[in-house]
């Protein structure tokens, strides 16, 4: 699969998780927690494959890198806010909506502007980059160490 | 770095806003950096006078106090600087890194210098602080370049005071609730937002780094910048959360014959005339 396709598919996974999260109600604390946990993992993997593989590869063909990285940071910050928010409280829906807006904007901008720019690399290069990214994604999903690190970070942010 | 601020929990954002200088209306960093530069200049003068014509111990004590004051100020400068730096891009980010590294070395030298003075080793202390002073001056030059060339901390909004008189920009029926809409007002980009029955008109570019605000969204009744998440008051355009510290440009709005009309509010008047039209036909402020 081509690199931008890999990312678009994963954007859809992330958007799907946020849709599900937005559809929950205040009495579904457990479900919210579970969805949040998957969101933290998926986002972690997504940011890693973009930062490690995709962004360095497209550095020469898009001026958007700095902005995209800033948006990753904004998503990270808001995810921390959501993690700290009581899953049964009145603020949860508001904060999730903010997270969805931040992520939607970032993913949309990449899909509208950066990915078409990345086509300048040529089909073959995008194809091999995509294969690399899929392999790294699988590896990150399986790695016990990465999982542990992520849950440690998640729990710390949840508790402070 | 995100994680470091994340550890401040719910206080992370207020803490960063404090360090950015949102409460001050412009960056706090350049205010604080005057302290080390001034104090260390004073220390250098006191050291020089004392070396040329040795004085009673009072001069040495004064020099030590100045070095110490500079170190405290330098720590303040580092905290505010790194907070601003995390939201810079590309060349400015690299220049900022150089500025930070030079200053950290200078601050360490002054730290050693203070300790040596405290222990009475004034000769070595003076060498350390003189080296530190050279680095501080070089680094201050880079800091100046960050502002004057890379325009970090500079207000990026469009300063033109147009339109001076009300001009129609959009049919009232074409503006959906809570959905920022871009209009072009003779070359000036303006974002219209209908929220809870009121129409706000704010500048099209974020004062922080010029992000296109039309791509922003609403959060708790505030307008959020799509790049770094600065937040702005819908009525006045004032920055309520950083990294932006100065306001978005703000326009008065009113309804005339189904049309939304806007006119620029001069920044100096903002404090008293944050007027917006309501959809109930109550018209905005007229001159």
mmCIF file with all atom_site columns, C-alpha atoms in Angstrom, chain A residues 18-19 26 40 44 48 55 60 71 83 88 92 98 114 129 136 143 149 156:
data_model
loop_
_atom_site.group_PDB
_atom_site.id
_atom_site.type_symbol
_atom_site.label_atom_id
_atom_site.label_alt_id
_atom_site.label_comp_id
_atom_site.label_asym_id
_atom_site.label_entity_id
_atom_site.label_seq_id
_atom_site.pdbx_PDB_ins_code
_atom_site.Cartn_x
_atom_site.Cartn_y
_atom_site.Cartn_z
_atom_site.occupancy
_atom_site.B_iso_or_equiv
_atom_site.pdbx_formal_charge
_atom_site.auth_seq_id
_atom_site.auth_comp_id
_atom_site.auth_asym_id
_atom_site.auth_atom_id
_atom_site.pdbx_PDB_model_num
ATOM 1  C CA . UNK A 1 18  ? -13.468 9.401  18.376 1.00 0.00 ? 18  UNK A CA 1
ATOM 2  C CA . UNK A 1 19  ? -16.926 9.012  16.805 1.00 0.00 ? 19  UNK A CA 1
ATOM 3  C CA . UNK A 1 26  ? -22.035 10.013 30.906 1.00 0.00 ? 26  UNK A CA 1
ATOM 4  C CA . UNK A 1 40  ? -3.972  6.464  23.239 1.00 0.00 ? 40  UNK A CA 1
ATOM 5  C CA . UNK A 1 44  ? 0.923   6.780  19.806 1.00 0.00 ? 44  UNK A CA 1
ATOM 6  C CA . UNK A 1 48  ? 5.557   7.406  15.721 1.00 0.00 ? 48  UNK A CA 1
ATOM 7  C CA . UNK A 1 55  ? 7.750   13.215 7.716  1.00 0.00 ? 55  UNK A CA 1
ATOM 8  C CA . UNK A 1 60  ? 11.683  18.196 0.656  1.00 0.00 ? 60  UNK A CA 1
ATOM 9  C CA . UNK A 1 71  ? -0.595  19.983 15.594 1.00 0.00 ? 71  UNK A CA 1
ATOM 10 C CA . UNK A 1 83  ? -7.368  11.609 30.190 1.00 0.00 ? 83  UNK A CA 1
ATOM 11 C CA . UNK A 1 88  ? -18.724 10.402 34.099 1.00 0.00 ? 88  UNK A CA 1
ATOM 12 C CA . UNK A 1 92  ? -15.956 14.930 29.292 1.00 0.00 ? 92  UNK A CA 1
ATOM 13 C CA . UNK A 1 98  ? -12.200 19.570 21.351 1.00 0.00 ? 98  UNK A CA 1
ATOM 14 C CA . UNK A 1 114 ? 0.338   17.321 2.448  1.00 0.00 ? 114 UNK A CA 1
ATOM 15 C CA . UNK A 1 129 ? 7.704   3.819  2.140  1.00 0.00 ? 129 UNK A CA 1
ATOM 16 C CA . UNK A 1 136 ? 6.916   -0.512 11.647 1.00 0.00 ? 136 UNK A CA 1
ATOM 17 C CA . UNK A 1 143 ? 6.248   -4.390 21.105 1.00 0.00 ? 143 UNK A CA 1
ATOM 18 C CA . UNK A 1 149 ? 5.808   2.852  28.058 1.00 0.00 ? 149 UNK A CA 1
ATOM 19 C CA . UNK A 1 156 ? 0.791   9.201  34.916 1.00 0.00 ? 156 UNK A CA 1
#
